[in-house]
mmCIF file of C-alpha atoms and ligand atoms in Angstrom:
data_model
loop_
_atom_site.group_PDB
_atom_site.id
_atom_site.type_symbol
_atom_site.label_atom_id
_atom_site.label_comp_id
_atom_site.label_asym_id
_atom_site.label_seq_id
_atom_site.Cartn_x
_atom_site.Cartn_y
_atom_site.Cartn_z
ATOM 1 C CA MET A 1 -108.245 -181.388 -23.575
ATOM 2 C CA ARG A 2 -106.357 -178.899 -25.691
ATOM 3 C CA VAL A 3 -106.656 -180.172 -29.269
ATOM 4 C CA GLY A 4 -105.130 -179.100 -32.598
ATOM 5 C CA TRP A 5 -106.968 -179.793 -35.863
ATOM 6 C CA ILE A 6 -105.323 -179.780 -39.307
ATOM 7 C CA GLY A 7 -107.573 -179.858 -42.393
ATOM 8 C CA LEU A 8 -110.985 -178.183 -42.517
ATOM 9 C CA GLY A 9 -112.400 -179.897 -45.611
ATOM 10 C CA ALA A 10 -115.820 -181.469 -46.119
ATOM 11 C CA MET A 11 -115.166 -183.813 -43.159
ATOM 12 C CA GLY A 12 -112.738 -181.898 -40.952
ATOM 13 C CA TYR A 13 -114.825 -178.733 -40.763
ATOM 14 C CA PRO A 14 -117.833 -180.312 -39.012
ATOM 15 C CA MET A 15 -115.731 -182.809 -37.011
ATOM 16 C CA ALA A 16 -113.627 -180.049 -35.408
ATOM 17 C CA LYS A 17 -116.796 -178.215 -34.412
ATOM 18 C CA ASN A 18 -118.071 -181.302 -32.562
ATOM 19 C CA LEU A 19 -114.879 -181.490 -30.486
ATOM 20 C CA LYS A 20 -115.396 -177.886 -29.463
ATOM 21 C CA ALA A 21 -119.059 -178.566 -28.638
ATOM 22 C CA ALA A 22 -117.936 -181.430 -26.357
ATOM 23 C CA GLY A 23 -115.978 -178.915 -24.272
ATOM 24 C CA HIS A 24 -112.441 -179.237 -25.646
ATOM 25 C CA GLU A 25 -110.207 -176.279 -26.453
ATOM 26 C CA VAL A 26 -109.774 -176.588 -30.225
ATOM 27 C CA TRP A 27 -107.143 -174.849 -32.365
ATOM 28 C CA VAL A 28 -107.781 -175.181 -36.087
ATOM 29 C CA TYR A 29 -105.303 -174.873 -38.950
ATOM 30 C CA ASN A 30 -106.109 -175.003 -42.671
ATOM 31 C CA ARG A 31 -104.006 -174.516 -45.810
ATOM 32 C CA THR A 32 -106.531 -171.888 -46.918
ATOM 33 C CA PRO A 33 -106.575 -169.723 -43.755
ATOM 34 C CA ALA A 34 -109.986 -168.123 -44.476
ATOM 35 C CA LYS A 35 -111.672 -171.433 -43.577
ATOM 36 C CA ALA A 36 -109.958 -171.519 -40.187
ATOM 37 C CA LYS A 37 -111.039 -167.938 -39.490
ATOM 38 C CA ALA A 38 -114.625 -168.717 -40.513
ATOM 39 C CA HIS A 39 -114.585 -171.799 -38.273
ATOM 40 C CA ALA A 40 -113.360 -169.792 -35.300
ATOM 41 C CA GLU A 41 -116.028 -167.143 -35.834
ATOM 42 C CA ALA A 42 -118.808 -169.701 -36.252
ATOM 43 C CA TYR A 43 -117.927 -172.111 -33.430
ATOM 44 C CA GLY A 44 -115.579 -170.390 -30.996
ATOM 45 C CA THR A 45 -112.523 -172.431 -31.941
ATOM 46 C CA ARG A 46 -109.106 -170.701 -32.210
ATOM 47 C CA ALA A 47 -107.727 -170.133 -35.713
ATOM 48 C CA ALA A 48 -103.995 -170.810 -36.034
ATOM 49 C CA GLU A 49 -102.223 -168.896 -38.789
ATOM 50 C CA ARG A 50 -99.115 -171.056 -38.571
ATOM 51 C CA LEU A 51 -98.934 -174.794 -38.026
ATOM 52 C CA GLU A 52 -96.536 -174.357 -35.095
ATOM 53 C CA GLU A 53 -99.288 -172.649 -33.083
ATOM 54 C CA LEU A 54 -100.854 -176.102 -32.591
ATOM 55 C CA ALA A 55 -97.758 -177.378 -30.792
ATOM 56 C CA GLY A 56 -99.041 -176.996 -27.210
ATOM 57 C CA ALA A 57 -101.951 -179.369 -27.827
ATOM 58 C CA GLU A 58 -102.277 -182.742 -26.062
ATOM 59 C CA ALA A 59 -103.754 -184.225 -29.214
ATOM 60 C CA ILE A 60 -103.306 -183.259 -32.864
ATOM 61 C CA PHE A 61 -105.849 -184.419 -35.451
ATOM 62 C CA THR A 62 -105.223 -184.584 -39.204
ATOM 63 C CA CYS A 63 -108.025 -184.909 -41.777
ATOM 64 C CA LEU A 64 -106.257 -184.441 -45.117
ATOM 65 C CA PRO A 65 -106.670 -186.005 -48.581
ATOM 66 C CA THR A 66 -103.903 -188.640 -48.379
ATOM 67 C CA SER A 67 -101.075 -189.886 -46.159
ATOM 68 C CA ASN A 68 -98.646 -187.747 -48.213
ATOM 69 C CA GLU A 69 -100.069 -184.522 -46.767
ATOM 70 C CA VAL A 70 -100.045 -186.082 -43.275
ATOM 71 C CA TRP A 71 -96.356 -186.979 -43.668
ATOM 72 C CA GLU A 72 -95.669 -183.373 -44.715
ATOM 73 C CA ALA A 73 -97.583 -181.887 -41.757
ATOM 74 C CA ALA A 74 -95.882 -184.280 -39.322
ATOM 75 C CA GLY A 75 -92.460 -183.280 -40.655
ATOM 76 C CA LYS A 76 -93.200 -179.567 -40.212
ATOM 77 C CA LEU A 77 -94.756 -179.828 -36.760
ATOM 78 C CA LEU A 78 -92.540 -182.521 -35.237
ATOM 79 C CA PRO A 79 -89.685 -180.245 -34.037
ATOM 80 C CA HIS A 80 -92.254 -178.274 -32.015
ATOM 81 C CA LEU A 81 -94.147 -181.162 -30.363
ATOM 82 C CA LYS A 82 -93.623 -182.302 -26.783
ATOM 83 C CA PRO A 83 -93.208 -186.003 -25.933
ATOM 84 C CA GLY A 84 -96.507 -187.685 -25.085
ATOM 85 C CA THR A 85 -98.512 -185.722 -27.667
ATOM 86 C CA LEU A 86 -101.093 -187.927 -29.363
ATOM 87 C CA TRP A 87 -101.340 -187.673 -33.177
ATOM 88 C CA ILE A 88 -104.695 -188.908 -34.458
ATOM 89 C CA ASP A 89 -104.997 -189.276 -38.226
ATOM 90 C CA CYS A 90 -108.598 -189.305 -39.539
ATOM 91 C CA THR A 91 -107.442 -189.203 -43.159
ATOM 92 C CA SER A 92 -108.369 -192.300 -45.184
ATOM 93 C CA GLY A 93 -104.696 -193.117 -45.452
ATOM 94 C CA GLU A 94 -102.308 -195.854 -46.410
ATOM 95 C CA PRO A 95 -101.324 -198.468 -43.787
ATOM 96 C CA GLU A 96 -97.678 -198.678 -44.804
ATOM 97 C CA GLN A 97 -97.208 -194.907 -44.875
ATOM 98 C CA SER A 98 -98.922 -194.652 -41.489
ATOM 99 C CA ARG A 99 -96.416 -197.068 -39.999
ATOM 100 C CA LYS A 100 -93.635 -194.815 -41.357
ATOM 101 C CA ILE A 101 -95.301 -191.680 -39.967
ATOM 102 C CA ALA A 102 -95.778 -193.397 -36.585
ATOM 103 C CA ALA A 103 -92.103 -194.409 -36.492
ATOM 104 C CA ARG A 104 -90.998 -190.877 -37.393
ATOM 105 C CA LEU A 105 -93.190 -189.351 -34.656
ATOM 106 C CA ALA A 106 -92.088 -191.984 -32.123
ATOM 107 C CA GLU A 107 -88.509 -190.697 -32.368
ATOM 108 C CA ALA A 108 -89.768 -187.542 -30.606
ATOM 109 C CA GLY A 109 -91.982 -189.501 -28.192
ATOM 110 C CA VAL A 110 -95.180 -188.607 -30.086
ATOM 111 C CA ARG A 111 -97.849 -191.353 -30.151
ATOM 112 C CA PHE A 112 -99.828 -192.139 -33.338
ATOM 113 C CA LEU A 113 -103.284 -193.570 -34.002
ATOM 114 C CA ASP A 114 -104.797 -194.059 -37.453
ATOM 115 C CA ALA A 115 -108.510 -193.326 -37.057
ATOM 116 C CA PRO A 116 -110.270 -193.048 -40.416
ATOM 117 C CA VAL A 117 -114.010 -192.533 -40.351
ATOM 118 C CA SER A 118 -117.130 -193.557 -42.240
ATOM 119 C CA GLY A 119 -120.537 -191.947 -42.337
ATOM 120 C CA GLY A 120 -120.009 -189.105 -44.798
ATOM 121 C CA THR A 121 -120.502 -185.405 -44.253
ATOM 122 C CA ALA A 122 -123.912 -186.043 -42.638
ATOM 123 C CA GLY A 123 -122.305 -188.334 -40.040
ATOM 124 C CA ALA A 124 -119.494 -185.814 -39.491
ATOM 125 C CA GLU A 125 -122.034 -183.031 -38.916
ATOM 126 C CA ALA A 126 -124.164 -185.123 -36.526
ATOM 127 C CA GLY A 127 -121.226 -186.685 -34.653
ATOM 128 C CA THR A 128 -122.395 -190.192 -35.564
ATOM 129 C CA LEU A 129 -119.382 -191.445 -37.530
ATOM 130 C CA SER A 130 -117.948 -194.962 -37.394
ATOM 131 C CA ILE A 131 -114.294 -194.726 -36.345
ATOM 132 C CA MET A 132 -111.773 -197.458 -37.236
ATOM 133 C CA VAL A 133 -108.704 -197.235 -35.058
ATOM 134 C CA GLY A 134 -105.198 -198.676 -35.336
ATOM 135 C CA GLY A 135 -102.504 -198.196 -32.699
ATOM 136 C CA GLU A 136 -101.667 -199.165 -29.129
ATOM 137 C CA ALA A 137 -104.524 -199.929 -26.723
ATOM 138 C CA ALA A 138 -103.360 -197.358 -24.135
ATOM 139 C CA ASP A 139 -103.316 -194.590 -26.758
ATOM 140 C CA PHE A 140 -106.767 -195.668 -27.940
ATOM 141 C CA GLU A 141 -108.110 -195.375 -24.379
ATOM 142 C CA ARG A 142 -106.569 -191.907 -24.022
ATOM 143 C CA ALA A 143 -108.240 -190.807 -27.233
ATOM 144 C CA ARG A 144 -111.616 -192.371 -26.443
ATOM 145 C CA PRO A 145 -113.263 -189.198 -25.025
ATOM 146 C CA LEU A 146 -112.263 -187.356 -28.200
ATOM 147 C CA PHE A 147 -113.633 -190.123 -30.431
ATOM 148 C CA GLU A 148 -116.893 -190.067 -28.464
ATOM 149 C CA ALA A 149 -117.416 -186.452 -29.533
ATOM 150 C CA LEU A 150 -117.102 -187.467 -33.192
ATOM 151 C CA GLY A 151 -118.733 -190.843 -33.600
ATOM 152 C CA ARG A 152 -120.933 -193.646 -32.325
ATOM 153 C CA LYS A 153 -119.274 -196.869 -33.462
ATOM 154 C CA ILE A 154 -115.680 -196.661 -32.232
ATOM 155 C CA VAL A 155 -113.608 -199.804 -32.745
ATOM 156 C CA HIS A 156 -109.962 -200.559 -31.949
ATOM 157 C CA LEU A 157 -108.840 -202.971 -34.684
ATOM 158 C CA GLY A 158 -105.163 -203.664 -33.995
ATOM 159 C CA PRO A 159 -101.743 -202.048 -34.417
ATOM 160 C CA VAL A 160 -100.981 -198.904 -36.459
ATOM 161 C CA GLY A 161 -102.319 -199.358 -40.004
ATOM 162 C CA ALA A 162 -105.235 -201.617 -39.015
ATOM 163 C CA GLY A 163 -107.693 -198.715 -39.133
ATOM 164 C CA HIS A 164 -106.562 -197.568 -42.560
ATOM 165 C CA ALA A 165 -106.616 -201.107 -43.945
ATOM 166 C CA THR A 166 -110.179 -201.657 -42.693
ATOM 167 C CA LYS A 167 -111.348 -198.323 -44.089
ATOM 168 C CA ALA A 168 -109.838 -199.135 -47.502
ATOM 169 C CA VAL A 169 -111.614 -202.509 -47.577
ATOM 170 C CA ASN A 170 -114.893 -200.833 -46.546
ATOM 171 C CA ASN A 171 -114.658 -198.224 -49.289
ATOM 172 C CA THR A 172 -113.664 -200.741 -51.952
ATOM 173 C CA LEU A 173 -116.855 -202.642 -51.089
ATOM 174 C CA LEU A 174 -118.889 -199.434 -51.387
ATOM 175 C CA ALA A 175 -117.267 -198.647 -54.753
ATOM 176 C CA ALA A 176 -117.766 -202.127 -56.217
ATOM 177 C CA VAL A 177 -121.382 -202.384 -55.112
ATOM 178 C CA LEU A 178 -122.236 -198.936 -56.500
ATOM 179 C CA LEU A 179 -121.070 -199.892 -60.007
ATOM 180 C CA ALA A 180 -122.595 -203.381 -59.866
ATOM 181 C CA ALA A 181 -125.925 -201.846 -58.861
ATOM 182 C CA ALA A 182 -125.614 -199.294 -61.677
ATOM 183 C CA GLU A 183 -125.111 -202.073 -64.240
ATOM 184 C CA GLY A 184 -128.143 -203.952 -62.921
ATOM 185 C CA LEU A 185 -130.398 -200.888 -62.833
ATOM 186 C CA LEU A 186 -129.456 -199.900 -66.386
ATOM 187 C CA ALA A 187 -130.457 -203.362 -67.587
ATOM 188 C CA LEU A 188 -133.746 -203.108 -65.703
ATOM 189 C CA ARG A 189 -134.487 -199.684 -67.207
ATOM 190 C CA LYS A 190 -133.868 -201.030 -70.716
ATOM 191 C CA ALA A 191 -136.265 -203.865 -69.872
ATOM 192 C CA GLY A 192 -138.940 -201.277 -68.996
ATOM 193 C CA VAL A 193 -138.828 -201.659 -65.196
ATOM 194 C CA ASP A 194 -139.566 -198.592 -63.020
ATOM 195 C CA LEU A 195 -136.314 -198.102 -61.087
ATOM 196 C CA ASN A 196 -137.987 -196.633 -58.003
ATOM 197 C CA LYS A 197 -140.059 -199.789 -57.725
ATOM 198 C CA ALA A 198 -137.032 -202.001 -58.413
ATOM 199 C CA LEU A 199 -135.085 -200.310 -55.604
ATOM 200 C CA GLU A 200 -138.093 -200.513 -53.292
ATOM 201 C CA VAL A 201 -138.112 -204.304 -53.547
ATOM 202 C CA ILE A 202 -134.309 -204.762 -53.671
ATOM 203 C CA ASN A 203 -134.069 -202.752 -50.452
ATOM 204 C CA GLN A 204 -136.338 -205.268 -48.749
ATOM 205 C CA SER A 205 -134.311 -208.141 -50.236
ATOM 206 C CA SER A 206 -130.857 -209.676 -49.993
ATOM 207 C CA GLY A 207 -129.205 -207.402 -52.585
ATOM 208 C CA ARG A 208 -129.642 -204.223 -50.531
ATOM 209 C CA SER A 209 -126.675 -202.019 -49.653
ATOM 210 C CA PHE A 210 -125.818 -198.414 -48.795
ATOM 211 C CA ALA A 211 -125.665 -197.771 -52.537
ATOM 212 C CA THR A 212 -129.177 -199.104 -53.184
ATOM 213 C CA GLU A 213 -130.691 -197.690 -49.994
ATOM 214 C CA VAL A 214 -129.205 -194.184 -50.052
ATOM 215 C CA LEU A 215 -126.888 -193.257 -52.924
ATOM 216 C CA LEU A 216 -128.924 -194.427 -55.912
ATOM 217 C CA PRO A 217 -132.415 -193.343 -54.776
ATOM 218 C CA GLU A 218 -131.377 -190.037 -53.168
ATOM 219 C CA ARG A 219 -128.547 -188.830 -55.415
ATOM 220 C CA VAL A 220 -128.543 -190.654 -58.749
ATOM 221 C CA LEU A 221 -132.180 -191.279 -59.705
ATOM 222 C CA ASP A 222 -132.966 -187.568 -59.282
ATOM 223 C CA ARG A 223 -129.691 -186.674 -61.101
ATOM 224 C CA SER A 224 -128.677 -184.334 -58.241
ATOM 225 C CA PHE A 225 -125.191 -185.844 -57.526
ATOM 226 C CA PRO A 226 -124.524 -183.461 -54.582
ATOM 227 C CA LEU A 227 -120.817 -183.057 -53.911
ATOM 228 C CA THR A 228 -120.036 -184.631 -50.520
ATOM 229 C CA PHE A 229 -117.136 -186.986 -51.289
ATOM 230 C CA LYS A 230 -114.833 -186.491 -54.257
ATOM 231 C CA LEU A 231 -114.499 -189.269 -56.831
ATOM 232 C CA GLY A 232 -110.709 -188.811 -56.760
ATOM 233 C CA LEU A 233 -110.703 -189.602 -53.024
ATOM 234 C CA LEU A 234 -112.754 -192.790 -53.522
ATOM 235 C CA ALA A 235 -110.438 -193.854 -56.367
ATOM 236 C CA LYS A 236 -107.541 -193.347 -53.917
ATOM 237 C CA ASP A 237 -109.287 -195.507 -51.290
ATOM 238 C CA VAL A 238 -109.867 -198.295 -53.820
ATOM 239 C CA ARG A 239 -106.189 -198.122 -54.831
ATOM 240 C CA ILE A 240 -105.284 -198.631 -51.180
ATOM 241 C CA GLY A 241 -107.854 -201.454 -50.824
ATOM 242 C CA SER A 242 -106.343 -203.225 -53.801
ATOM 243 C CA LYS A 243 -102.832 -202.840 -52.337
ATOM 244 C CA VAL A 244 -103.999 -204.173 -48.970
ATOM 245 C CA THR A 245 -105.180 -207.435 -50.565
ATOM 246 C CA GLU A 246 -102.061 -207.639 -52.740
ATOM 247 C CA ASP A 247 -99.692 -207.100 -49.787
ATOM 248 C CA ALA A 248 -101.556 -209.830 -47.879
ATOM 249 C CA GLY A 249 -101.091 -212.225 -50.810
ATOM 250 C CA VAL A 250 -104.835 -212.703 -51.254
ATOM 251 C CA PRO A 251 -105.922 -213.234 -54.877
ATOM 252 C CA SER A 252 -108.381 -210.391 -55.390
ATOM 253 C CA PRO A 253 -109.593 -209.953 -58.974
ATOM 254 C CA LEU A 254 -112.683 -208.023 -57.881
ATOM 255 C CA PHE A 255 -110.670 -205.492 -55.877
ATOM 256 C CA HIS A 256 -108.235 -205.011 -58.763
ATOM 257 C CA LEU A 257 -111.041 -204.601 -61.310
ATOM 258 C CA THR A 258 -112.711 -202.042 -59.049
ATOM 259 C CA ARG A 259 -109.412 -200.130 -58.856
ATOM 260 C CA GLU A 260 -109.161 -200.041 -62.665
ATOM 261 C CA LEU A 261 -112.767 -198.913 -63.051
ATOM 262 C CA TYR A 262 -112.443 -196.091 -60.531
ATOM 263 C CA GLN A 263 -109.166 -194.896 -62.022
ATOM 264 C CA ALA A 264 -110.928 -194.711 -65.385
ATOM 265 C CA ALA A 265 -113.953 -192.991 -63.816
ATOM 266 C CA ALA A 266 -111.816 -190.368 -62.047
ATOM 267 C CA LYS A 267 -109.904 -189.661 -65.275
ATOM 268 C CA THR A 268 -112.991 -189.472 -67.494
ATOM 269 C CA ILE A 269 -115.493 -187.819 -65.174
ATOM 270 C CA GLY A 270 -113.085 -185.779 -63.056
ATOM 271 C CA GLU A 271 -111.391 -186.137 -59.655
ATOM 272 C CA ASP A 272 -113.492 -183.320 -58.184
ATOM 273 C CA ALA A 273 -116.867 -184.757 -59.231
ATOM 274 C CA ASP A 274 -118.918 -186.467 -56.517
ATOM 275 C CA HIS A 275 -118.191 -190.203 -56.121
ATOM 276 C CA THR A 276 -121.751 -191.117 -57.143
ATOM 277 C CA GLU A 277 -120.978 -189.739 -60.613
ATOM 278 C CA ALA A 278 -118.896 -192.901 -61.182
ATOM 279 C CA VAL A 279 -122.146 -194.458 -62.455
ATOM 280 C CA LYS A 280 -121.837 -192.179 -65.506
ATOM 281 C CA LEU A 281 -119.037 -194.441 -66.756
ATOM 282 C CA VAL A 282 -121.421 -197.405 -67.009
ATOM 283 C CA GLU A 283 -124.204 -195.145 -68.285
ATOM 284 C CA ALA A 284 -122.004 -194.005 -71.184
ATOM 285 C CA TRP A 285 -121.322 -197.634 -72.111
ATOM 286 C CA ALA A 286 -125.018 -198.508 -71.883
ATOM 287 C CA GLY A 287 -126.175 -195.398 -73.773
ATOM 288 C CA GLU A 288 -128.830 -194.923 -71.076
ATOM 289 C CA GLU A 289 -129.246 -193.031 -67.799
ATOM 290 C CA ILE A 290 -130.343 -194.270 -64.378
ATOM 291 C CA ARG A 291 -133.553 -192.292 -63.834
HETATM 292 P P1 NDP B 1 -111.719 -182.187 -48.909
HETATM 293 O O1 NDP B 1 -111.113 -182.222 -50.261
HETATM 294 O O2 NDP B 1 -113.056 -181.591 -48.710
HETATM 295 O O3 NDP B 1 -110.713 -181.394 -47.900
HETATM 296 C C1 NDP B 1 -109.343 -181.626 -47.915
HETATM 297 C C2 NDP B 1 -108.664 -180.815 -46.823
HETATM 298 O O4 NDP B 1 -107.244 -181.023 -46.908
HETATM 299 C C3 NDP B 1 -108.874 -179.301 -46.948
HETATM 300 O O5 NDP B 1 -108.837 -178.736 -45.654
HETATM 301 C C4 NDP B 1 -107.644 -178.868 -47.756
HETATM 302 O O6 NDP B 1 -107.277 -177.519 -47.553
HETATM 303 C C5 NDP B 1 -106.590 -179.772 -47.159
HETATM 304 N N1 NDP B 1 -105.484 -179.983 -48.109
HETATM 305 C C6 NDP B 1 -105.578 -180.445 -49.365
HETATM 306 N N2 NDP B 1 -104.344 -180.548 -49.920
HETATM 307 C C7 NDP B 1 -103.475 -180.098 -48.967
HETATM 308 C C8 NDP B 1 -102.074 -179.951 -48.941
HETATM 309 N N3 NDP B 1 -101.303 -180.274 -50.001
HETATM 310 N N4 NDP B 1 -101.511 -179.449 -47.809
HETATM 311 C C9 NDP B 1 -102.284 -179.110 -46.762
HETATM 312 N N5 NDP B 1 -103.625 -179.243 -46.715
HETATM 313 C C10 NDP B 1 -104.204 -179.740 -47.822
HETATM 314 O O7 NDP B 1 -111.636 -183.683 -48.365
HETATM 315 P P2 NDP B 1 -112.615 -184.440 -47.331
HETATM 316 O O8 NDP B 1 -112.765 -183.623 -46.099
HETATM 317 O O9 NDP B 1 -113.797 -184.935 -48.067
HETATM 318 O O10 NDP B 1 -111.699 -185.731 -47.032
HETATM 319 C C11 NDP B 1 -110.640 -185.722 -46.081
HETATM 320 C C12 NDP B 1 -110.260 -187.181 -45.830
HETATM 321 O O11 NDP B 1 -111.393 -187.870 -45.284
HETATM 322 C C13 NDP B 1 -109.865 -187.941 -47.121
HETATM 323 O O12 NDP B 1 -108.842 -188.837 -46.835
HETATM 324 C C14 NDP B 1 -111.159 -188.661 -47.494
HETATM 325 O O13 NDP B 1 -110.875 -189.823 -48.262
HETATM 326 C C15 NDP B 1 -111.738 -188.973 -46.118
HETATM 327 N N6 NDP B 1 -113.194 -189.164 -46.045
HETATM 328 C C16 NDP B 1 -114.078 -188.345 -46.718
HETATM 329 C C17 NDP B 1 -115.449 -188.555 -46.592
HETATM 330 C C18 NDP B 1 -116.466 -187.677 -47.286
HETATM 331 O O14 NDP B 1 -117.644 -188.062 -47.310
HETATM 332 N N7 NDP B 1 -116.088 -186.519 -47.825
HETATM 333 C C19 NDP B 1 -115.977 -189.657 -45.771
HETATM 334 C C20 NDP B 1 -114.973 -190.396 -45.054
HETATM 335 C C21 NDP B 1 -113.647 -190.165 -45.216
HETATM 336 P P3 NDP B 1 -107.888 -176.334 -48.444
HETATM 337 O O15 NDP B 1 -109.116 -175.874 -47.729
HETATM 338 O O16 NDP B 1 -106.799 -175.320 -48.472
HETATM 339 O O17 NDP B 1 -108.187 -176.904 -49.818
#
């Protein structure tokens, strides 16, 4: 297929390369054009200097920070798109905004799928992402070969917005568990427990999670905090997660508390810090570090 890709960030850069490796003709566009040029040189994709150059594609992917940038890109590209083009949004976006984007694109006969991903930059690089898809079943089937180049667990969840809602719930769980684990580990450290040993046993017990199995031992305990996923982006996901529960009328004190905590963390520690640095909020309160 001829594919257009908008957004070569931490996730989009490796994902677009995997589409090319699967045999598709991939045109890449990025706000900072040097990244598109570097991508084309490294992987044999085609660098577009202007957004409109993507217009001949059968499928257009977006992987941008929020639904706002997707709305903007859709508005710019829409007059140039032919009916039947498939727009696949891998941004961790907002369900309500996605429904608006889908309706706007539908006026020109362009189909929309929300397809946010999980698995981090390592999963994007390896093509092993989980992909959570919202949209019509026929569009999902058309996009399946493209998804297969990007991920392993590919699930159609319902109409437009269902993928973004599921992703927001997933990331709110990740965010809440990371801070809860940080609180617990700080208490254990103050009690004189070796945290490597504590995690060793927790990870063979019922309290284990991605945070205890990967994030805390590999990125926090050694104080490396490598930048793979910005704290500001996780705070945005948790805001969406909290809105999803609110819109559904589900009382959700834990989701709302998590939203407050991550807003505070992003403000205090910085939007561009890695998401694992959120633990520094709890560390400051405890006057102790997780080591
Ligand atoms: P990055 O910040 O690394 O990249 C953002 C991309 O969007 C860059 O290509 C950037 O261009 C472009 N961009 C930013 N602002 C604008 C704008 N105003 N107009 C046009 N383009 C813009 O983000 P990630 O790749 O980490 O994240 C992308 C999406 O994927 C987010 O929704 C995030 O929540 C989600 N996600 C991230 C994961 C991760 O581990 N990083 C995991 C799963 C999902 P430029 O190069 O010019 O800055």
